mmCIF file with all atom_site columns, C-alpha atoms in Angstrom:
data_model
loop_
_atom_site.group_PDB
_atom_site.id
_atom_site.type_symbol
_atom_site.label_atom_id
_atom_site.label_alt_id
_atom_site.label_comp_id
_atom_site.label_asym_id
_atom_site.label_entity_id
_atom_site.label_seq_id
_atom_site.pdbx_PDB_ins_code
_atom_site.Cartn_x
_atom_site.Cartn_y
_atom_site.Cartn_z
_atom_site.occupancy
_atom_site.B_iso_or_equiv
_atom_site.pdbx_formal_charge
_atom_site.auth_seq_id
_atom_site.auth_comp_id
_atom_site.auth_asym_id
_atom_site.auth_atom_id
_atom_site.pdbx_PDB_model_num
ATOM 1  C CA . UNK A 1 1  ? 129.888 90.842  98.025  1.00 84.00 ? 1  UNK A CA 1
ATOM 2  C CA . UNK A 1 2  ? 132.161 93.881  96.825  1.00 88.00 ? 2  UNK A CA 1
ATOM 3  C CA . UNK A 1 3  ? 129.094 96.469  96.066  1.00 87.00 ? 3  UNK A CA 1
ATOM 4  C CA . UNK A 1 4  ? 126.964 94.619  99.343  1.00 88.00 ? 4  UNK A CA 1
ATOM 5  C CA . UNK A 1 5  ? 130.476 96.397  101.753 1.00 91.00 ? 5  UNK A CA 1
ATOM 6  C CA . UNK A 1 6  ? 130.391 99.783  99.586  1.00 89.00 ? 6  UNK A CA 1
ATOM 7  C CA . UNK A 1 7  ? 126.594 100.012 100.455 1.00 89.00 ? 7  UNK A CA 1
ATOM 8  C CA . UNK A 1 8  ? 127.025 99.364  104.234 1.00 92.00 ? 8  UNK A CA 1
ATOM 9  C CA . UNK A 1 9  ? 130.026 101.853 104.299 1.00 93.00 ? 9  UNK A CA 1
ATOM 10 C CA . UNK A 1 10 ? 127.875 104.516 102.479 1.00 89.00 ? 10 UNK A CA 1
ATOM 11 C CA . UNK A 1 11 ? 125.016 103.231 104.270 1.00 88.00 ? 11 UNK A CA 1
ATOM 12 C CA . UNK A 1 12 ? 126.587 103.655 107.763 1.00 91.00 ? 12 UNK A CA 1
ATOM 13 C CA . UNK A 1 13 ? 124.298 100.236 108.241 1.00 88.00 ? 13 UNK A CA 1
ATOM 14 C CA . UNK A 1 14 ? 124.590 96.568  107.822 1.00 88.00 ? 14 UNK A CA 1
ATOM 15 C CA . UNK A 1 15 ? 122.409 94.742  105.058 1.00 85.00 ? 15 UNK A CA 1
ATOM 16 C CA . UNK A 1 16 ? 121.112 91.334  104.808 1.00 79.00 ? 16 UNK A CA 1
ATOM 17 C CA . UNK A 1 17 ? 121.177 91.206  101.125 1.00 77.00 ? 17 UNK A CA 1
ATOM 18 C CA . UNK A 1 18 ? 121.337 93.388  97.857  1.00 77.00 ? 18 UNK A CA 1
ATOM 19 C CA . UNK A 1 19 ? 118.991 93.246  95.027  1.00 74.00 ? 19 UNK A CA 1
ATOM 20 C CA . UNK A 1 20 ? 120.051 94.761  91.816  1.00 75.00 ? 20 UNK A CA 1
ATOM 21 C CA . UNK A 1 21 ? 118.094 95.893  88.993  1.00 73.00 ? 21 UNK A CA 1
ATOM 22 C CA . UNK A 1 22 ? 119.004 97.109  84.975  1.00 76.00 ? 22 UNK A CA 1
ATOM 23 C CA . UNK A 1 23 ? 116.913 99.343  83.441  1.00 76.00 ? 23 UNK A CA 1
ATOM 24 C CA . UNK A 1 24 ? 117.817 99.326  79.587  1.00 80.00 ? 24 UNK A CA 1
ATOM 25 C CA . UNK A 1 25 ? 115.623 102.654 79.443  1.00 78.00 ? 25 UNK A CA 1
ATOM 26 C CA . UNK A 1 26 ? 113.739 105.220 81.313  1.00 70.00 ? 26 UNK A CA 1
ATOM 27 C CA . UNK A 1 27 ? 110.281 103.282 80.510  1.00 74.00 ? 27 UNK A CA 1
ATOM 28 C CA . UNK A 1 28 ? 110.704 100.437 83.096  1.00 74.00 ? 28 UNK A CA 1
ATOM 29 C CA . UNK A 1 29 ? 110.559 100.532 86.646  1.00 74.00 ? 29 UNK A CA 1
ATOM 30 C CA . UNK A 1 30 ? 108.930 99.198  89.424  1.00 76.00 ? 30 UNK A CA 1
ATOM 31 C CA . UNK A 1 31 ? 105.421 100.053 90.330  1.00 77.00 ? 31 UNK A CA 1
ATOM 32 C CA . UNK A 1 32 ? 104.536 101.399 94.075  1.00 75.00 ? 32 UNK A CA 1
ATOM 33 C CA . UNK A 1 33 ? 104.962 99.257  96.728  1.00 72.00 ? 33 UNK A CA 1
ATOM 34 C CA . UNK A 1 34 ? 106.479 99.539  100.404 1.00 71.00 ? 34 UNK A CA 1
ATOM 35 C CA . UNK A 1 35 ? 109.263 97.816  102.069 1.00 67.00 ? 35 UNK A CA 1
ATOM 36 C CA . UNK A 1 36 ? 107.750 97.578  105.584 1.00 65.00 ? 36 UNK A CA 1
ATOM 37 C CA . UNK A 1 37 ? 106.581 94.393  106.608 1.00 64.00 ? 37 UNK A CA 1
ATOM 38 C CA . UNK A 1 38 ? 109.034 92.395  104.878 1.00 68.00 ? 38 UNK A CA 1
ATOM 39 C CA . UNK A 1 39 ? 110.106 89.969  107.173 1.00 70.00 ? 39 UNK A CA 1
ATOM 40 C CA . UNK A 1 40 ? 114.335 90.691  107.991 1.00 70.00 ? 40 UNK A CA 1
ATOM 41 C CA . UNK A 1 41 ? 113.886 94.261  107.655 1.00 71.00 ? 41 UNK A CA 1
ATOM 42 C CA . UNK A 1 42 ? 112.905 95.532  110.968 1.00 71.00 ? 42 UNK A CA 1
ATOM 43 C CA . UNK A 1 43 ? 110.425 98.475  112.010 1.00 72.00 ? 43 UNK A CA 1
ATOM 44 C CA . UNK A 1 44 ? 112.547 100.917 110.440 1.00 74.00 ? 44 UNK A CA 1
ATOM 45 C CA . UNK A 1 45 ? 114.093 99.174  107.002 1.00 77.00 ? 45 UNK A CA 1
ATOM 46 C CA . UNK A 1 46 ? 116.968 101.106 105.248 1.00 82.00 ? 46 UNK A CA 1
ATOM 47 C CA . UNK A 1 47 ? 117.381 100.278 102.153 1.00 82.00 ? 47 UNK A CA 1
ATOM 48 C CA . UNK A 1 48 ? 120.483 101.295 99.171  1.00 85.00 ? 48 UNK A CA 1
ATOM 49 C CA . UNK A 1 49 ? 119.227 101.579 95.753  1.00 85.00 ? 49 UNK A CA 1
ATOM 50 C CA . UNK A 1 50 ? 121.879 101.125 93.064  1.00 85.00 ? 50 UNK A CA 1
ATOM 51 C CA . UNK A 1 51 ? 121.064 102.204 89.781  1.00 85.00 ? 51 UNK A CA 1
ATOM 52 C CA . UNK A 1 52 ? 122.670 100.347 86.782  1.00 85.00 ? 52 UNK A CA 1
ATOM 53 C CA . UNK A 1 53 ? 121.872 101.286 82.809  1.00 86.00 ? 53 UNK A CA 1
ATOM 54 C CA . UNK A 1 54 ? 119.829 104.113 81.708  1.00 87.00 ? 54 UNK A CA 1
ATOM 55 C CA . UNK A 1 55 ? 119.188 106.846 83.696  1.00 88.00 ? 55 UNK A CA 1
ATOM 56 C CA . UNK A 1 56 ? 115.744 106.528 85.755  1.00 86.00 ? 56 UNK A CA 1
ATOM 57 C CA . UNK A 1 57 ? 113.875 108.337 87.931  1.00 88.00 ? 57 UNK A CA 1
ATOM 58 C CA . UNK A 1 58 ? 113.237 107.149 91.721  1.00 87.00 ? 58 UNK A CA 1
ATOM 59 C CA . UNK A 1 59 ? 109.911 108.292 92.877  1.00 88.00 ? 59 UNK A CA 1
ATOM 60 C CA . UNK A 1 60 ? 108.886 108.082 96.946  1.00 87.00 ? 60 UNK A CA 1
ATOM 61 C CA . UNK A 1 61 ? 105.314 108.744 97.863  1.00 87.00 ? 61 UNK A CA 1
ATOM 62 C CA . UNK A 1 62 ? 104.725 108.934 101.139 1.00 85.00 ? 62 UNK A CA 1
ATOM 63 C CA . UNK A 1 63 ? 101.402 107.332 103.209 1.00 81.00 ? 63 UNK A CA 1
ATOM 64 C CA . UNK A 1 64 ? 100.381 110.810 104.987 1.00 84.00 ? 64 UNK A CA 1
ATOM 65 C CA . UNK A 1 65 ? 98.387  113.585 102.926 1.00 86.00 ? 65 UNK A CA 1
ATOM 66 C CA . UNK A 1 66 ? 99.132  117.376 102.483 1.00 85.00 ? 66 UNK A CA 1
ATOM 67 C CA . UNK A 1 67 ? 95.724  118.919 103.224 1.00 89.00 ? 67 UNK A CA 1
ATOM 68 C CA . UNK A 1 68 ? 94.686  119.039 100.518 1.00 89.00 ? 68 UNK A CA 1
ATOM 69 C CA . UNK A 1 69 ? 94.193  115.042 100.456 1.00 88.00 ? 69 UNK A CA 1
ATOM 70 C CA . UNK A 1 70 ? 97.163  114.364 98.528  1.00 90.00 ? 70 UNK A CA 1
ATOM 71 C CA . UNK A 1 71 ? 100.291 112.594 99.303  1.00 87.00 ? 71 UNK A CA 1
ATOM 72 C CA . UNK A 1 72 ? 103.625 113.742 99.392  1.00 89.00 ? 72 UNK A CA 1
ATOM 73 C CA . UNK A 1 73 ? 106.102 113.026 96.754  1.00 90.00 ? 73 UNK A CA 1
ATOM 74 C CA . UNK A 1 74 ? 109.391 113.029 96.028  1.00 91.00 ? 74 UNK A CA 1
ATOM 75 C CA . UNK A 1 75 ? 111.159 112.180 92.374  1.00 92.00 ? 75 UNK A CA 1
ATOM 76 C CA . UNK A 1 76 ? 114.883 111.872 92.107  1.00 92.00 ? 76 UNK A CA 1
ATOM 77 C CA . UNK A 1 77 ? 116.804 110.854 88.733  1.00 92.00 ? 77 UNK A CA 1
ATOM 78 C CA . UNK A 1 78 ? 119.382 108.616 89.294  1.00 89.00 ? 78 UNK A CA 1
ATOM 79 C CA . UNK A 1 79 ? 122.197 108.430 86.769  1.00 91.00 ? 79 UNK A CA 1
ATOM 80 C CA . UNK A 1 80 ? 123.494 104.681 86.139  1.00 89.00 ? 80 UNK A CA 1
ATOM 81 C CA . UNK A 1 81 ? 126.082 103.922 89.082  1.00 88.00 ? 81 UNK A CA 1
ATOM 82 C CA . UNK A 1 82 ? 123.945 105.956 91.767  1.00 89.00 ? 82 UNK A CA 1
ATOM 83 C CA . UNK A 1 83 ? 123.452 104.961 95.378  1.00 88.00 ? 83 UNK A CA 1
ATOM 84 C CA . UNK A 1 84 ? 120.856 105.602 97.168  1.00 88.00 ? 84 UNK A CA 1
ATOM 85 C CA . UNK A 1 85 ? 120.489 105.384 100.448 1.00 87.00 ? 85 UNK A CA 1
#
């Protein structure tokens, strides 16, 4: 409940729940996927990502192209007790 209030504070918004993940090295992660549609989260879902264990890398891809047919992306390495929001 402790880390759910220091998200909302740095958050500036209310969650309904907090999912936590370990990664024991920078080989595992999650594979793409997209948090809208999930039922709870709204039109416009804000989410807080807090990394625990080995440094990883967070990677966003977004759904529109460049011109060039490709689609934006964005990697950021997050060092173990990172939030992001």
């Amino acid at each position: 409940k402790e880390l759910l209030l220091e998200a909302e504070g740095a958050a500036g918004a209310p969650f309904n729940c907090i999912w936590l993940n370990e990664y024991r090295d920078g080989k595992v992660g999650i594979t793409w996927h997209t948090d809208l549609g999930h039922l709870g989260l709204g039109p416009n879902p804000i989410i807080a990502s807090v990394s625990l264990g080995a440094t990883r890398t967070f990677h966003l891809k977004s759904k529109s192209t460049t011109s060039h047919g490709t689609a934006y992306q964005l990697a950021i390495p997050l060092l173990s007790g990172s939030l992001l929001v």
